[in-house]
């Protein structure tokens, strides 16, 4: 099999794509997989790190507000379509998979024009613009939330859930390794703070202001800040002067990070929500309010409405997040209730189901 997988821009697109690729290779080790991403975006570094080749397109996004940057959008789109057609002609894929993000638009359009069967995977409860456009040509659409008929033809939809990195499924086996990796004490409670691959300014500023409260309570903190905030975080940790707080710009070993967590503070991106369901960790979700159509709040409410997570609004995070986290860590009964409820929403076989859909497309 020869498969192109395209998309990226954020970890929420990249890691599901890698999970699908890994499952395709598990189904048939001889499968040849090529990724196509956007030049300058994080997939150009993360995908090769996962062991796959990647080609870049010069595509850029279109801004929602009026801006001079939008003037170059048609030029970059035309260049990307031309390059995508070259890639499809040279690689000759049997199928193409789009996971959302700038690059998946030109690539899947070029694949469709060449008669290559295509599948798109929509992670969120509100469909992204690229996937809504591509749905016209896609033969299969894999989704993670009910009600996606509002965006896509019902006959094309398959409910699969979101694929996550395979190591996440075995997080509970990594507790000792995680404690060693992060330098944690086994007897102390641990809070994991993740704001997405780029970090979350509101969460970071709340943590910066509240570190002393965690240290005074004897709580360990593993804090992923994103690259833009890491220097401020390091200064805040130095000011507190405690080894209980560990700050990182990015955490690659997320299985170990989840393993050590007694509770998690997180944005509500689709990948984060799916991972939290799979590992069954009590979570406080702080949705990013500027996400398209406020889809992160919709993602979060899918859990909150089932008593499977707690919600702190972004605008209230600077005052409410630290007290909420401390209260949760001091309430074992509530943590157990959340852990039980969130695990019922897990879809551990999502990557396999999507890979099988890809194989079925080629058989047709």
CSV table of C-alpha atoms in Angstrom, one decimal:
chain,number,residue,atom,x,y,z
A,1,UNK,CA,0.0,0.0,0.0
A,2,UNK,CA,1.1,3.6,-0.7
A,3,UNK,CA,-0.6,6.1,1.5
A,4,UNK,CA,-0.3,9.9,1.7
A,5,UNK,CA,-1.4,11.5,5.0
A,6,UNK,CA,-1.8,15.3,5.0
A,7,UNK,CA,-2.5,18.0,7.6
A,8,UNK,CA,-1.0,19.5,10.7
A,9,UNK,CA,-0.4,22.9,12.2
A,10,UNK,CA,-1.0,21.7,15.8
A,11,UNK,CA,-0.4,18.6,17.8
A,12,UNK,CA,-4.1,18.0,17.7
A,13,UNK,CA,-3.8,17.3,14.0
A,14,UNK,CA,-0.3,15.8,13.9
A,15,UNK,CA,-0.5,13.1,16.6
A,16,UNK,CA,-3.7,11.5,15.3
A,17,UNK,CA,-2.1,11.4,11.8
A,18,UNK,CA,0.9,9.6,13.2
A,19,UNK,CA,-1.3,7.2,15.1
A,20,UNK,CA,-3.2,6.4,11.9
A,21,UNK,CA,0.2,5.9,10.1
A,22,UNK,CA,1.4,3.5,12.9
A,23,UNK,CA,-1.7,1.4,12.6
A,24,UNK,CA,-1.5,1.2,8.8
A,25,UNK,CA,2.1,-0.1,9.3
A,26,UNK,CA,0.9,-2.6,11.9
A,27,UNK,CA,-1.7,-3.9,9.5
A,28,UNK,CA,0.9,-4.3,6.8
A,29,UNK,CA,4.6,-3.5,7.6
A,30,UNK,CA,5.3,-3.0,3.8
A,31,UNK,CA,3.0,0.0,3.6
A,32,UNK,CA,4.8,3.1,2.2
A,33,UNK,CA,3.6,6.3,3.9
A,34,UNK,CA,4.4,9.8,3.0
A,35,UNK,CA,3.3,12.8,5.0
A,36,UNK,CA,2.5,16.2,3.5
A,37,UNK,CA,2.5,19.3,5.7
A,38,UNK,CA,2.8,23.0,5.6
A,39,UNK,CA,6.2,24.6,5.4
A,40,UNK,CA,7.4,26.1,8.7
A,41,UNK,CA,4.7,24.4,10.8
A,42,UNK,CA,5.4,22.0,13.6
A,43,UNK,CA,4.7,18.8,11.6
A,44,UNK,CA,7.9,19.4,9.6
A,45,UNK,CA,9.8,18.6,12.9
A,46,UNK,CA,7.4,16.2,14.7
A,47,UNK,CA,6.7,13.8,11.8
A,48,UNK,CA,10.4,13.0,11.0
A,49,UNK,CA,10.9,12.5,14.7
A,50,UNK,CA,8.2,9.8,14.5
A,51,UNK,CA,10.1,8.1,11.7
A,52,UNK,CA,8.2,9.2,8.6
A,53,UNK,CA,9.2,11.2,5.6
A,54,UNK,CA,7.3,14.5,5.0
A,55,UNK,CA,7.0,17.0,2.1
A,56,UNK,CA,6.1,20.6,2.7
A,57,UNK,CA,3.7,22.9,0.9
A,58,UNK,CA,3.9,26.7,0.9
A,59,UNK,CA,0.2,27.0,1.9
A,60,UNK,CA,-0.8,29.5,4.5
A,61,UNK,CA,-4.1,30.1,6.3
A,62,UNK,CA,-6.6,32.8,5.6
A,63,UNK,CA,-7.2,35.3,8.5
A,64,UNK,CA,-10.7,35.8,9.7
A,65,UNK,CA,-10.2,39.5,9.9
A,66,UNK,CA,-9.2,41.9,7.1
A,67,UNK,CA,-5.4,41.9,6.8
A,68,UNK,CA,-2.7,42.4,4.1
A,69,UNK,CA,-1.6,38.8,4.8
A,70,UNK,CA,-4.7,37.6,3.1
A,71,UNK,CA,-3.5,39.1,-0.2
A,72,UNK,CA,-0.8,36.3,-0.5
A,73,UNK,CA,-3.3,33.5,0.3
A,74,UNK,CA,-4.4,32.9,-3.4
A,75,UNK,CA,-0.8,32.9,-4.5
A,76,UNK,CA,0.3,30.4,-1.9
A,77,UNK,CA,-2.8,28.3,-2.5
A,78,UNK,CA,-2.0,28.1,-6.2
A,79,UNK,CA,1.6,27.2,-5.6
A,80,UNK,CA,0.5,24.5,-3.1
A,81,UNK,CA,-2.0,23.0,-5.5
A,82,UNK,CA,0.7,22.8,-8.2
A,83,UNK,CA,3.2,21.2,-5.7
A,84,UNK,CA,0.5,18.8,-4.4
A,85,UNK,CA,-0.3,17.6,-7.9
A,86,UNK,CA,3.5,16.9,-8.4
A,87,UNK,CA,3.6,14.9,-5.2
A,88,UNK,CA,0.6,12.8,-6.1
A,89,UNK,CA,2.0,12.2,-9.6
A,90,UNK,CA,5.4,11.1,-8.2
A,91,UNK,CA,4.3,9.1,-5.2
A,92,UNK,CA,1.2,7.5,-6.9
A,93,UNK,CA,-0.7,6.8,-3.7
A,94,UNK,CA,-3.4,4.2,-3.4
A,95,UNK,CA,-5.3,6.4,-0.9
A,96,UNK,CA,-5.0,9.8,0.7
A,97,UNK,CA,-5.9,10.8,4.3
A,98,UNK,CA,-6.6,14.3,5.5
A,99,UNK,CA,-6.6,15.2,9.2
A,100,UNK,CA,-7.3,18.9,9.0
A,101,UNK,CA,-4.9,21.8,8.8
A,102,UNK,CA,-3.7,24.0,5.9
A,103,UNK,CA,-1.9,21.4,3.9
A,104,UNK,CA,-4.7,18.8,3.7
A,105,UNK,CA,-6.8,21.0,1.5
A,106,UNK,CA,-4.5,21.2,-1.6
A,107,UNK,CA,-3.2,17.7,-1.2
A,108,UNK,CA,-6.6,16.0,-0.9
A,109,UNK,CA,-8.0,18.1,-3.7
A,110,UNK,CA,-5.1,17.1,-5.9
A,111,UNK,CA,-5.5,13.4,-4.9
A,112,UNK,CA,-9.3,13.5,-5.8
A,113,UNK,CA,-8.6,15.1,-9.1
A,114,UNK,CA,-6.2,12.2,-9.8
A,115,UNK,CA,-8.8,9.7,-9.0
A,116,UNK,CA,-7.3,8.7,-5.7
A,117,UNK,CA,-9.8,7.6,-3.0
A,118,UNK,CA,-9.7,10.0,0.0
A,119,UNK,CA,-10.7,9.9,3.7
A,120,UNK,CA,-10.8,12.8,6.1
A,121,UNK,CA,-10.7,12.6,9.8
A,122,UNK,CA,-12.5,15.3,11.8
A,123,UNK,CA,-11.3,15.5,15.4
A,124,UNK,CA,-13.6,18.2,16.8
A,125,UNK,CA,-17.3,18.5,17.6
A,126,UNK,CA,-17.5,21.4,15.2
A,127,UNK,CA,-16.0,20.7,11.8
A,128,UNK,CA,-13.0,22.7,10.6
A,129,UNK,CA,-13.3,24.8,7.4
A,130,UNK,CA,-10.8,22.6,5.4
A,131,UNK,CA,-12.7,19.4,6.2
A,132,UNK,CA,-16.0,21.0,5.4
A,133,UNK,CA,-14.7,22.0,1.9
A,134,UNK,CA,-13.1,18.6,1.3
A,135,UNK,CA,-16.2,16.6,2.4
A,136,UNK,CA,-17.6,17.1,-1.1
A,137,UNK,CA,-14.9,14.9,-2.6
A,138,UNK,CA,-14.1,12.5,0.3
A,139,UNK,CA,-15.4,9.0,0.1
A,140,UNK,CA,-15.3,8.4,3.9
A,141,UNK,CA,-15.4,10.8,6.9
A,142,UNK,CA,-14.3,9.6,10.3
A,143,UNK,CA,-15.6,11.6,13.3
A,144,UNK,CA,-15.3,11.6,17.0
A,145,UNK,CA,-18.6,13.2,18.1
A,146,UNK,CA,-22.3,12.5,17.4
A,147,UNK,CA,-24.4,15.0,15.3
A,148,UNK,CA,-21.7,15.6,12.6
A,149,UNK,CA,-24.5,15.2,10.0
A,150,UNK,CA,-24.8,19.0,10.5
A,151,UNK,CA,-21.5,19.3,8.5
A,152,UNK,CA,-21.1,16.2,6.4
A,153,UNK,CA,-23.2,13.8,4.3
A,154,UNK,CA,-24.5,11.2,6.7
A,155,UNK,CA,-23.8,8.3,4.3
A,156,UNK,CA,-20.1,9.1,4.4
A,157,UNK,CA,-19.7,9.3,8.1
A,158,UNK,CA,-18.2,6.7,10.4
A,159,UNK,CA,-18.0,7.2,14.2
A,160,UNK,CA,-14.5,6.1,15.1
A,161,UNK,CA,-13.4,8.4,17.8
A,162,UNK,CA,-10.0,10.2,17.7
A,163,UNK,CA,-6.8,8.2,17.3
A,164,UNK,CA,-4.2,8.8,19.9
A,165,UNK,CA,-0.5,7.8,20.3
A,166,UNK,CA,-0.4,4.1,21.1
A,167,UNK,CA,1.9,4.6,24.1
A,168,UNK,CA,-0.9,6.6,25.8
A,169,UNK,CA,-3.0,3.5,26.1
A,170,UNK,CA,-0.4,2.0,28.4
A,171,UNK,CA,0.2,5.0,30.6
A,172,UNK,CA,-0.8,3.2,33.8
A,173,UNK,CA,2.2,0.9,33.3
A,174,UNK,CA,4.6,3.9,33.3
A,175,UNK,CA,4.1,5.3,36.8
A,176,UNK,CA,7.5,4.5,38.2
A,177,UNK,CA,9.2,5.5,34.9
A,178,UNK,CA,7.3,8.8,35.0
A,179,UNK,CA,8.3,9.5,38.6
A,180,UNK,CA,11.9,8.9,37.7
A,181,UNK,CA,11.8,11.0,34.4
A,182,UNK,CA,10.3,14.0,36.1
A,183,UNK,CA,12.1,13.6,39.5
A,184,UNK,CA,8.9,13.2,41.5
A,185,UNK,CA,8.2,11.7,45.0
A,186,UNK,CA,5.8,8.8,45.0
A,187,UNK,CA,4.1,9.9,48.2
A,188,UNK,CA,3.1,13.4,47.0
A,189,UNK,CA,0.0,14.3,44.8
A,190,UNK,CA,0.9,15.5,41.3
A,191,UNK,CA,-0.9,18.0,39.0
A,192,UNK,CA,-0.2,17.9,35.3
A,193,UNK,CA,-0.7,21.2,33.5
A,194,UNK,CA,-0.9,21.1,29.6
A,195,UNK,CA,-2.0,24.0,27.4
A,196,UNK,CA,-1.7,22.3,24.1
A,197,UNK,CA,1.5,22.0,22.0
A,198,UNK,CA,1.9,25.8,21.8
A,199,UNK,CA,0.9,26.4,25.4
A,200,UNK,CA,-2.0,28.4,26.8
A,201,UNK,CA,-1.3,32.0,28.0
A,202,UNK,CA,-4.3,32.2,30.4
A,203,UNK,CA,-3.5,28.8,32.1
A,204,UNK,CA,0.2,29.8,32.3
A,205,UNK,CA,-0.4,33.1,33.9
A,206,UNK,CA,-2.8,31.5,36.4
A,207,UNK,CA,-0.1,28.9,37.3
A,208,UNK,CA,2.6,31.6,37.5
A,209,UNK,CA,0.6,33.5,40.1
A,210,UNK,CA,-0.4,30.4,42.0
A,211,UNK,CA,2.7,28.3,42.2
A,212,UNK,CA,3.3,29.2,45.9
A,213,UNK,CA,-0.1,27.8,46.8
A,214,UNK,CA,0.8,24.4,45.3
A,215,UNK,CA,4.2,24.3,47.0
A,216,UNK,CA,2.7,25.3,50.4
A,217,UNK,CA,0.2,22.4,50.0
A,218,UNK,CA,3.0,20.0,49.2
A,219,UNK,CA,1.7,19.3,45.7
A,220,UNK,CA,4.0,18.5,42.8
A,221,UNK,CA,3.4,20.2,39.5
A,222,UNK,CA,4.5,19.0,36.0
A,223,UNK,CA,3.9,22.1,33.8
A,224,UNK,CA,4.1,22.2,30.0
A,225,UNK,CA,4.2,25.9,29.1
A,226,UNK,CA,4.7,25.9,25.4
A,227,UNK,CA,7.8,27.6,23.9
A,228,UNK,CA,6.6,31.2,24.2
A,229,UNK,CA,6.2,31.1,28.0
A,230,UNK,CA,9.0,28.8,29.1
A,231,UNK,CA,11.4,31.6,30.2
A,232,UNK,CA,8.8,33.3,32.4
A,233,UNK,CA,7.9,29.9,33.9
A,234,UNK,CA,11.5,29.2,34.7
A,235,UNK,CA,11.8,32.5,36.5
A,236,UNK,CA,8.6,31.9,38.4
A,237,UNK,CA,9.9,28.4,39.5
A,238,UNK,CA,13.2,30.0,40.5
A,239,UNK,CA,11.4,32.6,42.6
A,240,UNK,CA,9.4,30.0,44.4
A,241,UNK,CA,12.6,28.1,45.0
A,242,UNK,CA,11.1,24.6,45.2
A,243,UNK,CA,11.9,21.4,43.5
A,244,UNK,CA,8.2,20.4,43.6
A,245,UNK,CA,7.5,22.4,40.3
A,246,UNK,CA,8.9,21.2,37.0
A,247,UNK,CA,8.4,23.4,33.9
A,248,UNK,CA,8.9,22.2,30.3
A,249,UNK,CA,8.3,24.0,27.0
A,250,UNK,CA,7.2,20.7,25.5
A,251,UNK,CA,6.7,17.1,26.9
A,252,UNK,CA,7.4,14.3,24.4
A,253,UNK,CA,6.8,11.5,26.9
A,254,UNK,CA,3.1,12.2,27.5
A,255,UNK,CA,2.4,8.6,28.5
A,256,UNK,CA,4.7,9.1,31.5
A,257,UNK,CA,3.2,12.5,32.2
A,258,UNK,CA,-0.3,11.2,32.3
A,259,UNK,CA,0.9,8.2,34.4
A,260,UNK,CA,2.1,10.4,37.3
A,261,UNK,CA,-0.9,12.8,37.3
A,262,UNK,CA,-3.5,12.7,40.0
A,263,UNK,CA,-5.3,15.5,38.2
A,264,UNK,CA,-4.9,17.4,34.9
A,265,UNK,CA,-5.5,21.0,33.9
A,266,UNK,CA,-5.8,21.2,30.1
A,267,UNK,CA,-7.2,23.0,27.2
A,268,UNK,CA,-10.1,21.2,25.5
A,269,UNK,CA,-8.6,20.4,22.1
A,270,UNK,CA,-9.9,17.2,20.6
A,271,UNK,CA,-6.7,15.3,21.0
A,272,UNK,CA,-6.3,16.3,24.7
A,273,UNK,CA,-9.9,15.3,25.4
A,274,UNK,CA,-9.5,11.9,23.7
A,275,UNK,CA,-6.3,11.2,25.6
A,276,UNK,CA,-7.8,12.2,28.9
A,277,UNK,CA,-10.7,9.8,28.3
A,278,UNK,CA,-8.3,7.0,27.4
A,279,UNK,CA,-6.0,7.4,30.4
A,280,UNK,CA,-8.9,8.1,32.7
A,281,UNK,CA,-7.5,11.1,34.5
A,282,UNK,CA,-9.6,13.6,36.5
A,283,UNK,CA,-9.5,16.8,34.5
A,284,UNK,CA,-10.2,20.5,34.7
A,285,UNK,CA,-10.8,21.8,31.2
A,286,UNK,CA,-10.2,25.4,30.2
A,287,UNK,CA,-11.4,25.8,26.6
A,288,UNK,CA,-9.6,28.2,24.3
A,289,UNK,CA,-12.3,30.8,23.7
A,290,UNK,CA,-11.0,31.9,20.3
A,291,UNK,CA,-11.1,28.5,18.7
A,292,UNK,CA,-13.2,28.4,15.6
A,293,UNK,CA,-16.9,28.4,16.4
A,294,UNK,CA,-15.9,28.0,20.1
A,295,UNK,CA,-15.4,24.3,19.4
A,296,UNK,CA,-13.2,23.7,22.4
A,297,UNK,CA,-16.1,24.6,24.7
A,298,UNK,CA,-18.3,22.1,22.8
A,299,UNK,CA,-15.6,19.5,23.2
A,300,UNK,CA,-15.4,20.2,26.9
A,301,UNK,CA,-19.2,20.2,27.4
A,302,UNK,CA,-19.4,16.7,25.9
A,303,UNK,CA,-17.5,15.6,29.1
A,304,UNK,CA,-18.9,18.1,31.6
A,305,UNK,CA,-22.5,17.2,30.7
A,306,UNK,CA,-21.7,13.6,31.6
A,307,UNK,CA,-20.0,14.5,34.9
A,308,UNK,CA,-16.8,13.3,33.4
A,309,UNK,CA,-14.7,16.6,33.8
A,310,UNK,CA,-14.8,20.0,35.4
A,311,UNK,CA,-14.9,23.3,33.5
A,312,UNK,CA,-13.3,26.6,34.2
A,313,UNK,CA,-14.0,29.3,31.7
A,314,UNK,CA,-10.9,31.0,30.2
A,315,UNK,CA,-12.1,34.5,31.4
A,316,UNK,CA,-12.3,33.2,34.9
A,317,UNK,CA,-9.1,31.1,35.0
A,318,UNK,CA,-6.9,33.7,36.6
A,319,UNK,CA,-9.1,33.7,39.7
A,320,UNK,CA,-10.8,30.3,39.7
A,321,UNK,CA,-8.3,27.8,38.3
A,322,UNK,CA,-5.9,27.5,41.2
A,323,UNK,CA,-8.7,27.1,43.8
A,324,UNK,CA,-10.4,24.5,41.6
A,325,UNK,CA,-7.2,22.5,41.2
A,326,UNK,CA,-6.4,22.5,44.9
A,327,UNK,CA,-10.0,21.5,45.8
A,328,UNK,CA,-9.9,18.6,43.3
A,329,UNK,CA,-6.5,17.3,44.6
A,330,UNK,CA,-7.9,17.4,48.1
A,331,UNK,CA,-11.0,15.4,47.2
A,332,UNK,CA,-10.1,11.8,46.5
A,333,UNK,CA,-13.8,10.8,46.2
A,334,UNK,CA,-14.5,13.4,43.4
A,335,UNK,CA,-11.3,12.4,41.6
A,336,UNK,CA,-12.4,8.7,41.6
A,337,UNK,CA,-15.9,9.7,40.3
A,338,UNK,CA,-14.4,11.7,37.5
A,339,UNK,CA,-11.9,9.0,36.7
A,340,UNK,CA,-14.7,6.4,36.4
A,341,UNK,CA,-17.0,8.6,34.3
A,342,UNK,CA,-14.3,9.8,31.8
A,343,UNK,CA,-13.1,6.3,31.0
A,344,UNK,CA,-16.6,5.3,29.8
A,345,UNK,CA,-16.1,7.8,26.9
A,346,UNK,CA,-12.8,6.3,25.6
A,347,UNK,CA,-12.4,5.0,22.1
A,348,UNK,CA,-9.2,2.9,22.3
A,349,UNK,CA,-9.6,1.3,18.8
A,350,UNK,CA,-10.0,4.6,16.9
A,351,UNK,CA,-6.7,4.4,15.0
A,352,UNK,CA,-7.3,0.7,14.0
A,353,UNK,CA,-10.9,1.5,12.8
A,354,UNK,CA,-9.7,4.4,10.7
A,355,UNK,CA,-6.8,2.4,9.2
A,356,UNK,CA,-9.3,-0.4,8.3
A,357,UNK,CA,-11.5,2.2,6.6
A,358,UNK,CA,-8.5,3.3,4.5
A,359,UNK,CA,-7.8,-0.3,3.5
A,360,UNK,CA,-11.5,-0.8,2.6
A,361,UNK,CA,-11.4,2.3,0.3
A,362,UNK,CA,-8.6,0.8,-1.7
A,363,UNK,CA,-10.4,-2.6,-2.0
A,364,UNK,CA,-13.4,-0.8,-3.5
